[in-house]
Amino acid sequence: QAQVEESGGGLVQAGGSVRLSCVASTLSFDYSNMGWFRQAPGKEREAVACSTGTGGNTYYADSVKGRFTISRDNDKNTLYLQMNSLKPDDTAMYYCAIGGPRNCLQFQIESYAHYGQGTQVTVSS
């Protein structure tokens, strides 16, 4: 069973930036499809950014396109989410998911083999 751990969340002012990290203990990290999901209070969990294991493709939800960047360092088994120009609506628990469909935007987090406990991002206005 792979271990997945997110970090990097915190309190940030609107317009600010945060970089989330996700370290996964899996031998198949290099060719695993991965994604970042988030869940705001009172809302359903949604996918925001995806990274494919082959082809190097990325997908973004319209709400974060142009502001968030997903990247990965296969040598460190780490997935990142650089979040810029943050808005109060970005406040949510952010989860990293590994080992699932290529385009996470079309699936629920449960479609992935492994996901973590999440890291909280709070954006103040």
PDB file of N, CA and C in Angstrom, residues 48-110:
ATOM      1  N   VAL A  48      -8.836  19.594  -9.689  1.00  0.00           N
ATOM      2  CA  VAL A  48      -8.391  20.900 -10.174  1.00  0.00           C
ATOM      3  C   VAL A  48      -7.231  20.799 -11.156  1.00  0.00           C
ATOM      4  N   ALA A  49      -6.388  19.774 -11.048  1.00  0.00           N
ATOM      5  CA  ALA A  49      -5.244  19.666 -11.949  1.00  0.00           C
ATOM      6  C   ALA A  49      -4.789  18.220 -12.024  1.00  0.00           C
ATOM      7  N   CYS A  50      -4.366  17.800 -13.225  1.00  0.00           N
ATOM      8  CA  CYS A  50      -3.976  16.416 -13.452  1.00  0.00           C
ATOM      9  C   CYS A  50      -2.645  16.377 -14.199  1.00  0.00           C
ATOM     10  N   SER A  51      -1.884  15.315 -13.941  1.00  0.00           N
ATOM     11  CA  SER A  51      -0.617  15.095 -14.627  1.00  0.00           C
ATOM     12  C   SER A  51      -0.550  13.641 -15.061  1.00  0.00           C
ATOM     13  N   THR A  52      -0.314  13.404 -16.343  1.00  0.00           N
ATOM     14  CA  THR A  52      -0.275  12.029 -16.815  1.00  0.00           C
ATOM     15  C   THR A  52       1.130  11.437 -16.658  1.00  0.00           C
ATOM     16  N   GLY A  53       1.168  10.135 -16.442  1.00  0.00           N
ATOM     17  CA  GLY A  53       2.456   9.474 -16.259  1.00  0.00           C
ATOM     18  C   GLY A  53       3.225   9.338 -17.557  1.00  0.00           C
ATOM     19  N   THR A  54       2.525   9.188 -18.656  1.00  0.00           N
ATOM     20  CA  THR A  54       3.173   9.117 -19.959  1.00  0.00           C
ATOM     21  C   THR A  54       2.632  10.249 -20.827  1.00  0.00           C
ATOM     22  N   GLY A  55       3.504  10.810 -21.608  1.00  0.00           N
ATOM     23  CA  GLY A  55       3.080  11.893 -22.493  1.00  0.00           C
ATOM     24  C   GLY A  55       3.237  13.269 -21.895  1.00  0.00           C
ATOM     25  N   GLY A  56       3.344  13.349 -20.587  1.00  0.00           N
ATOM     26  CA  GLY A  56       3.536  14.644 -19.950  1.00  0.00           C
ATOM     27  C   GLY A  56       2.386  15.604 -20.096  1.00  0.00           C
ATOM     28  N   ASN A  57       1.177  15.071 -20.219  1.00  0.00           N
ATOM     29  CA  ASN A  57       0.014  15.933 -20.381  1.00  0.00           C
ATOM     30  C   ASN A  57      -0.480  16.465 -19.033  1.00  0.00           C
ATOM     31  N   THR A  58      -1.038  17.656 -19.074  1.00  0.00           N
ATOM     32  CA  THR A  58      -1.653  18.237 -17.891  1.00  0.00           C
ATOM     33  C   THR A  58      -3.044  18.746 -18.252  1.00  0.00           C
ATOM     34  N   TYR A  59      -3.917  18.711 -17.255  1.00  0.00           N
ATOM     35  CA  TYR A  59      -5.288  19.175 -17.438  1.00  0.00           C
ATOM     36  C   TYR A  59      -5.642  20.049 -16.232  1.00  0.00           C
ATOM     37  N   TYR A  60      -6.408  21.105 -16.494  1.00  0.00           N
ATOM     38  CA  TYR A  60      -6.778  22.024 -15.422  1.00  0.00           C
ATOM     39  C   TYR A  60      -8.267  22.323 -15.466  1.00  0.00           C
ATOM     40  N   ALA A  61      -8.844  22.461 -14.298  1.00  0.00           N
ATOM     41  CA  ALA A  61     -10.215  22.942 -14.214  1.00  0.00           C
ATOM     42  C   ALA A  61     -10.247  24.404 -14.656  1.00  0.00           C
ATOM     43  N   ASP A  62     -11.343  24.815 -15.261  1.00  0.00           N
ATOM     44  CA  ASP A  62     -11.448  26.191 -15.745  1.00  0.00           C
ATOM     45  C   ASP A  62     -11.239  27.202 -14.622  1.00  0.00           C
ATOM     46  N   SER A  63     -11.651  26.855 -13.434  1.00  0.00           N
ATOM     47  CA  SER A  63     -11.571  27.784 -12.308  1.00  0.00           C
ATOM     48  C   SER A  63     -10.135  28.094 -11.876  1.00  0.00           C
ATOM     49  N   VAL A  64      -9.180  27.253 -12.284  1.00  0.00           N
ATOM     50  CA  VAL A  64      -7.798  27.475 -11.853  1.00  0.00           C
ATOM     51  C   VAL A  64      -6.844  27.667 -13.020  1.00  0.00           C
ATOM     52  N   LYS A  65      -7.346  27.504 -14.224  1.00  0.00           N
ATOM     53  CA  LYS A  65      -6.504  27.597 -15.415  1.00  0.00           C
ATOM     54  C   LYS A  65      -5.825  28.967 -15.473  1.00  0.00           C
ATOM     55  N   GLY A  66      -4.519  28.963 -15.718  1.00  0.00           N
ATOM     56  CA  GLY A  66      -3.771  30.208 -15.782  1.00  0.00           C
ATOM     57  C   GLY A  66      -3.239  30.667 -14.435  1.00  0.00           C
ATOM     58  N   ARG A  67      -3.720  30.058 -13.354  1.00  0.00           N
ATOM     59  CA  ARG A  67      -3.272  30.445 -12.007  1.00  0.00           C
ATOM     60  C   ARG A  67      -2.520  29.312 -11.309  1.00  0.00           C
ATOM     61  N   PHE A  68      -2.917  28.076 -11.549  1.00  0.00           N
ATOM     62  CA  PHE A  68      -2.302  26.915 -10.913  1.00  0.00           C
ATOM     63  C   PHE A  68      -1.450  26.171 -11.930  1.00  0.00           C
ATOM     64  N   THR A  69      -0.356  25.581 -11.456  1.00  0.00           N
ATOM     65  CA  THR A  69       0.505  24.763 -12.287  1.00  0.00           C
ATOM     66  C   THR A  69       0.852  23.470 -11.569  1.00  0.00           C
ATOM     67  N   ILE A  70       0.562  22.358 -12.224  1.00  0.00           N
ATOM     68  CA  ILE A  70       0.907  21.054 -11.667  1.00  0.00           C
ATOM     69  C   ILE A  70       2.230  20.602 -12.281  1.00  0.00           C
ATOM     70  N   SER A  71       3.088  20.038 -11.464  1.00  0.00           N
ATOM     71  CA  SER A  71       4.364  19.534 -11.963  1.00  0.00           C
ATOM     72  C   SER A  71       4.788  18.355 -11.098  1.00  0.00           C
ATOM     73  N   ARG A  72       5.790  17.649 -11.561  1.00  0.00           N
ATOM     74  CA  ARG A  72       6.233  16.472 -10.835  1.00  0.00           C
ATOM     75  C   ARG A  72       7.740  16.328 -10.931  1.00  0.00           C
ATOM     76  N   ASP A  73       8.331  15.777  -9.907  1.00  0.00           N
ATOM     77  CA  ASP A  73       9.746  15.431  -9.899  1.00  0.00           C
ATOM     78  C   ASP A  73       9.822  13.932  -9.652  1.00  0.00           C
ATOM     79  N   ASN A  74       9.993  13.180 -10.710  1.00  0.00           N
ATOM     80  CA  ASN A  74       9.972  11.729 -10.589  1.00  0.00           C
ATOM     81  C   ASN A  74      11.151  11.198  -9.762  1.00  0.00           C
ATOM     82  N   ASP A  75      12.266  11.925  -9.768  1.00  0.00           N
ATOM     83  CA  ASP A  75      13.421  11.491  -8.977  1.00  0.00           C
ATOM     84  C   ASP A  75      13.142  11.580  -7.483  1.00  0.00           C
ATOM     85  N   LYS A  76      12.244  12.490  -7.104  1.00  0.00           N
ATOM     86  CA  LYS A  76      11.911  12.681  -5.689  1.00  0.00           C
ATOM     87  C   LYS A  76      10.547  12.100  -5.327  1.00  0.00           C
ATOM     88  N   ASN A  77       9.906  11.440  -6.298  1.00  0.00           N
ATOM     89  CA  ASN A  77       8.553  10.906  -6.051  1.00  0.00           C
ATOM     90  C   ASN A  77       7.629  11.986  -5.487  1.00  0.00           C
ATOM     91  N   THR A  78       7.690  13.167  -6.067  1.00  0.00           N
ATOM     92  CA  THR A  78       6.940  14.300  -5.541  1.00  0.00           C
ATOM     93  C   THR A  78       6.122  14.979  -6.631  1.00  0.00           C
ATOM     94  N   LEU A  79       4.894  15.264  -6.292  1.00  0.00           N
ATOM     95  CA  LEU A  79       3.979  16.012  -7.147  1.00  0.00           C
ATOM     96  C   LEU A  79       3.783  17.385  -6.512  1.00  0.00           C
ATOM     97  N   TYR A  80       3.728  18.416  -7.345  1.00  0.00           N
ATOM     98  CA  TYR A  80       3.574  19.774  -6.844  1.00  0.00           C
ATOM     99  C   TYR A  80       2.320  20.431  -7.423  1.00  0.00           C
ATOM    100  N   LEU A  81       1.840  21.436  -6.707  1.00  0.00           N
ATOM    101  CA  LEU A  81       0.795  22.306  -7.231  1.00  0.00           C
ATOM    102  C   LEU A  81       1.179  23.730  -6.841  1.00  0.00           C
ATOM    103  N   GLN A  82       1.630  24.492  -7.819  1.00  0.00           N
ATOM    104  CA  GLN A  82       1.944  25.900  -7.606  1.00  0.00           C
ATOM    105  C   GLN A  82       0.655  26.689  -7.802  1.00  0.00           C
ATOM    106  N   MET A  83       0.265  27.418  -6.775  1.00  0.00           N
ATOM    107  CA  MET A  83      -1.002  28.154  -6.791  1.00  0.00           C
ATOM    108  C   MET A  83      -0.699  29.635  -6.680  1.00  0.00           C
ATOM    109  N   ASN A  84      -1.011  30.370  -7.731  1.00  0.00           N
ATOM    110  CA  ASN A  84      -0.772  31.816  -7.765  1.00  0.00           C
ATOM    111  C   ASN A  84      -2.089  32.570  -7.854  1.00  0.00           C
ATOM    112  N   SER A  85      -2.033  33.856  -7.580  1.00  0.00           N
ATOM    113  CA  SER A  85      -3.218  34.726  -7.659  1.00  0.00           C
ATOM    114  C   SER A  85      -4.392  34.094  -6.924  1.00  0.00           C
ATOM    115  N   LEU A  86      -4.152  33.666  -5.732  1.00  0.00           N
ATOM    116  CA  LEU A  86      -5.168  32.946  -4.968  1.00  0.00           C
ATOM    117  C   LEU A  86      -6.359  33.833  -4.630  1.00  0.00           C
ATOM    118  N   LYS A  87      -7.526  33.193  -4.595  1.00  0.00           N
ATOM    119  CA  LYS A  87      -8.779  33.866  -4.293  1.00  0.00           C
ATOM    120  C   LYS A  87      -9.412  33.201  -3.071  1.00  0.00           C
ATOM    121  N   PRO A  88     -10.277  33.912  -2.371  1.00  0.00           N
ATOM    122  CA  PRO A  88     -10.973  33.276  -1.235  1.00  0.00           C
ATOM    123  C   PRO A  88     -11.703  31.997  -1.644  1.00  0.00           C
ATOM    124  N   ASP A  89     -12.192  31.931  -2.887  1.00  0.00           N
ATOM    125  CA  ASP A  89     -12.888  30.730  -3.367  1.00  0.00           C
ATOM    126  C   ASP A  89     -11.961  29.522  -3.491  1.00  0.00           C
ATOM    127  N   ASP A  90     -10.664  29.743  -3.431  1.00  0.00           N
ATOM    128  CA  ASP A  90      -9.716  28.627  -3.478  1.00  0.00           C
ATOM    129  C   ASP A  90      -9.546  27.966  -2.113  1.00  0.00           C
ATOM    130  N   THR A  91     -10.149  28.546  -1.098  1.00  0.00           N
ATOM    131  CA  THR A  91     -10.075  27.956   0.236  1.00  0.00           C
ATOM    132  C   THR A  91     -10.685  26.566   0.231  1.00  0.00           C
ATOM    133  N   ALA A  92      -9.898  25.587   0.639  1.00  0.00           N
ATOM    134  CA  ALA A  92     -10.354  24.198   0.598  1.00  0.00           C
ATOM    135  C   ALA A  92      -9.288  23.290   1.190  1.00  0.00           C
ATOM    136  N   MET A  93      -9.683  22.039   1.410  1.00  0.00           N
ATOM    137  CA  MET A  93      -8.715  20.995   1.714  1.00  0.00           C
ATOM    138  C   MET A  93      -8.258  20.433   0.381  1.00  0.00           C
ATOM    139  N   TYR A  94      -6.962  20.349   0.184  1.00  0.00           N
ATOM    140  CA  TYR A  94      -6.404  19.875  -1.077  1.00  0.00           C
ATOM    141  C   TYR A  94      -5.824  18.479  -0.899  1.00  0.00           C
ATOM    142  N   TYR A  95      -6.179  17.604  -1.843  1.00  0.00           N
ATOM    143  CA  TYR A  95      -5.768  16.205  -1.783  1.00  0.00           C
ATOM    144  C   TYR A  95      -4.988  15.838  -3.037  1.00  0.00           C
ATOM    145  N   CYS A  96      -3.990  14.999  -2.835  1.00  0.00           N
ATOM    146  CA  CYS A  96      -3.200  14.456  -3.929  1.00  0.00           C
ATOM    147  C   CYS A  96      -3.657  13.016  -4.169  1.00  0.00           C
ATOM    148  N   ALA A  97      -3.804  12.639  -5.434  1.00  0.00           N
ATOM    149  CA  ALA A  97      -4.247  11.287  -5.774  1.00  0.00           C
ATOM    150  C   ALA A  97      -3.304  10.686  -6.811  1.00  0.00           C
ATOM    151  N   ILE A  98      -3.035   9.407  -6.663  1.00  0.00           N
ATOM    152  CA  ILE A  98      -2.066   8.731  -7.532  1.00  0.00           C
ATOM    153  C   ILE A  98      -2.619   7.400  -8.006  1.00  0.00           C
ATOM    154  N   GLY A  99      -2.328   7.096  -9.274  1.00  0.00           N
ATOM    155  CA  GLY A  99      -2.671   5.784  -9.787  1.00  0.00           C
ATOM    156  C   GLY A  99      -4.118   5.663 -10.217  1.00  0.00           C
ATOM    157  N   GLY A 100      -4.468   6.412 -11.256  1.00  0.00           N
ATOM    158  CA  GLY A 100      -5.841   6.379 -11.741  1.00  0.00           C
ATOM    159  C   GLY A 100      -5.922   6.848 -13.171  1.00  0.00           C
ATOM    160  N   PRO A 101      -7.069   7.355 -13.582  1.00  0.00           N
ATOM    161  CA  PRO A 101      -7.271   7.791 -14.972  1.00  0.00           C
ATOM    162  C   PRO A 101      -6.360   8.952 -15.371  1.00  0.00           C
ATOM    163  N   ARG A 102      -6.146   9.094 -16.655  1.00  0.00           N
ATOM    164  CA  ARG A 102      -5.274  10.148 -17.147  1.00  0.00           C
ATOM    165  C   ARG A 102      -5.828  11.543 -16.859  1.00  0.00           C
ATOM    166  N   ASN A 103      -7.113  11.723 -17.123  1.00  0.00           N
ATOM    167  CA  ASN A 103      -7.719  13.035 -16.934  1.00  0.00           C
ATOM    168  C   ASN A 103      -8.562  13.023 -15.673  1.00  0.00           C
ATOM    169  N   CYS A 104      -8.005  13.512 -14.588  1.00  0.00           N
ATOM    170  CA  CYS A 104      -8.684  13.440 -13.300  1.00  0.00           C
ATOM    171  C   CYS A 104      -9.936  14.309 -13.268  1.00  0.00           C
ATOM    172  N   LEU A 105     -10.049  15.271 -14.186  1.00  0.00           N
ATOM    173  CA  LEU A 105     -11.192  16.184 -14.178  1.00  0.00           C
ATOM    174  C   LEU A 105     -12.504  15.438 -14.406  1.00  0.00           C
ATOM    175  N   GLN A 106     -12.422  14.253 -14.983  1.00  0.00           N
ATOM    176  CA  GLN A 106     -13.614  13.502 -15.336  1.00  0.00           C
ATOM    177  C   GLN A 106     -13.950  12.413 -14.326  1.00  0.00           C
ATOM    178  N   PHE A 107     -13.201  12.358 -13.236  1.00  0.00           N
ATOM    179  CA  PHE A 107     -13.388  11.262 -12.294  1.00  0.00           C
ATOM    180  C   PHE A 107     -13.391  11.762 -10.855  1.00  0.00           C
ATOM    181  N   GLN A 108     -13.890  10.913  -9.966  1.00  0.00           N
ATOM    182  CA  GLN A 108     -13.832  11.172  -8.537  1.00  0.00           C
ATOM    183  C   GLN A 108     -12.500  10.676  -7.991  1.00  0.00           C
ATOM    184  N   ILE A 109     -12.135  11.206  -6.852  1.00  0.00           N
ATOM    185  CA  ILE A 109     -10.850  10.824  -6.256  1.00  0.00           C
ATOM    186  C   ILE A 109     -10.794   9.328  -5.955  1.00  0.00           C
ATOM    187  N   GLU A 110     -11.952   8.735  -5.706  1.00  0.00           N
ATOM    188  CA  GLU A 110     -11.991   7.305  -5.392  1.00  0.00           C
ATOM    189  C   GLU A 110     -11.577   6.432  -6.576  1.00  0.00           C
TER     190      GLU A 110
END
